[in-house]
């Protein structure tokens, strides 16, 4: 039986990411879908909420109504997911944290570094969780990569190579399509388009797996489609606080690439390669050894990978179950807080507001460096310098 109540803002009918959140939150039965303000159109949002089984009085027309309605209830939601367009994340997340709710915010967490710092401060001051949905870190084999690096299988990490390159905005004839245009419009997207949309997933993954944070970077940003003000392709070189050298390519004009998130980590004694489109296999090459394919679900993996693996080996397991691992970690953190006990350390892997803030600082660093012909710049948020 569900023990926690969950609410969703955004993720309306036809949205890209709403279904993955609803699936991910439902998998373990820890969360009951209890409230929503699902659409920018109040009537469409209420109707879709009722279609999904929400009670009429908890299928809200907008997030302000939801905040007021939920705040007053004894069975108020325990966690709210913010899955609206980027420019609204800050005000919604801030309002719900201030009212004492735990939040899972979509990436990018905010539009500016200052807003990111405010969310971190608020989360710390209120003691409320603010998680950020770097959902790919929920994959079993990504968690296994992290465990392998942490236990020293690769030795000292020399290089991390991350990509998030797809081809879905490659059609120059599509540049005026309203669903595409806003992403490259600084007034709506901020200082970066492709890096802020996809590159930050790859950069966060590099930190998650290596356990190192990005300190400085140099970026080559370009708009391959000349009418675009913001970049549709970027190559970013970076350095990490544990000494790793990083390379990152992100693109939206790489025709033929579909999702395109991949991560490679090379240490002194071995190398790893993982791709989101084949998430159930991890390629491992020990120094002087032979190339091995590690299968999700096989015996002898790390406890982190065992815990994150949901169906038996050989069955396809994908992105909604990666999200489910983020939700299960959050359920454990929230229940532990409610019950006044320590949380299971194995569940302590969900990305934090601090990670969302680091991404914001990296976005501004990429924009600054890109404008300055690749000059190396500090990529850390002022708060962490
Ligand atoms: P979308 O445009 O497909 O859907 C957005 C939904 O939010 C729509 O249903 C819209 O009606 C609703 N909405 C807009 N303003 C609202 C408001 N003020 N109140 C309530 N509902 C509102 O967008 P998509 O692609 O689903 O992206 C949403 C967010 O999720 C973005 O921040 C995006 O960066 C992030 N995202 C994250 C992914 C991940 O892997 N973590 C993958 C895809 C998107």
PDB file of C-alpha atoms in Angstrom, residues 9 20 56 58 106 123 138 156 158 173 245 263 268 282 288 295-296 306 315 326 337 354 363 368 372 375 379:
ATOM      1  CA  UNK A   9       2.996  19.877 -11.918  1.00  0.00           C
ATOM      2  CA  UNK A  20       7.954   8.625 -17.463  1.00  0.00           C
ATOM      3  CA  UNK A  56     -11.930  16.327  -8.686  1.00  0.00           C
ATOM      4  CA  UNK A  58      -7.168  17.629  -6.267  1.00  0.00           C
ATOM      5  CA  UNK A 106      13.221  18.725 -13.667  1.00  0.00           C
ATOM      6  CA  UNK A 123      16.484  23.453   0.770  1.00  0.00           C
ATOM      7  CA  UNK A 138      18.958   5.693 -11.905  1.00  0.00           C
ATOM      8  CA  UNK A 156      43.039   6.597 -10.784  1.00  0.00           C
ATOM      9  CA  UNK A 158      42.518   9.714 -16.242  1.00  0.00           C
ATOM     10  CA  UNK A 173      13.487  24.155 -42.680  1.00  0.00           C
ATOM     11  CA  UNK A 245      40.385  15.214 -17.736  1.00  0.00           C
ATOM     12  CA  UNK A 263      29.671   7.789 -21.136  1.00  0.00           C
ATOM     13  CA  UNK A 268      44.966   3.568 -15.067  1.00  0.00           C
ATOM     14  CA  UNK A 282      28.232  -2.196 -19.905  1.00  0.00           C
ATOM     15  CA  UNK A 288      46.025  -6.299 -20.176  1.00  0.00           C
ATOM     16  CA  UNK A 295      24.870  -7.578 -18.274  1.00  0.00           C
ATOM     17  CA  UNK A 296      22.383  -5.845 -16.014  1.00  0.00           C
ATOM     18  CA  UNK A 306      21.561  -5.191  -7.665  1.00  0.00           C
ATOM     19  CA  UNK A 315      14.605  -8.757 -20.166  1.00  0.00           C
ATOM     20  CA  UNK A 326      15.182   7.994  -8.256  1.00  0.00           C
ATOM     21  CA  UNK A 337      12.822  11.844   7.784  1.00  0.00           C
ATOM     22  CA  UNK A 354      23.638  21.173  -5.272  1.00  0.00           C
ATOM     23  CA  UNK A 363      25.904  26.382 -18.371  1.00  0.00           C
ATOM     24  CA  UNK A 368      31.079  32.629 -21.419  1.00  0.00           C
ATOM     25  CA  UNK A 372      35.527  34.113 -25.717  1.00  0.00           C
ATOM     26  CA  UNK A 375      39.010  30.703 -22.997  1.00  0.00           C
ATOM     27  CA  UNK A 379      32.922  26.318 -13.836  1.00  0.00           C
TER      28      UNK A 379
END
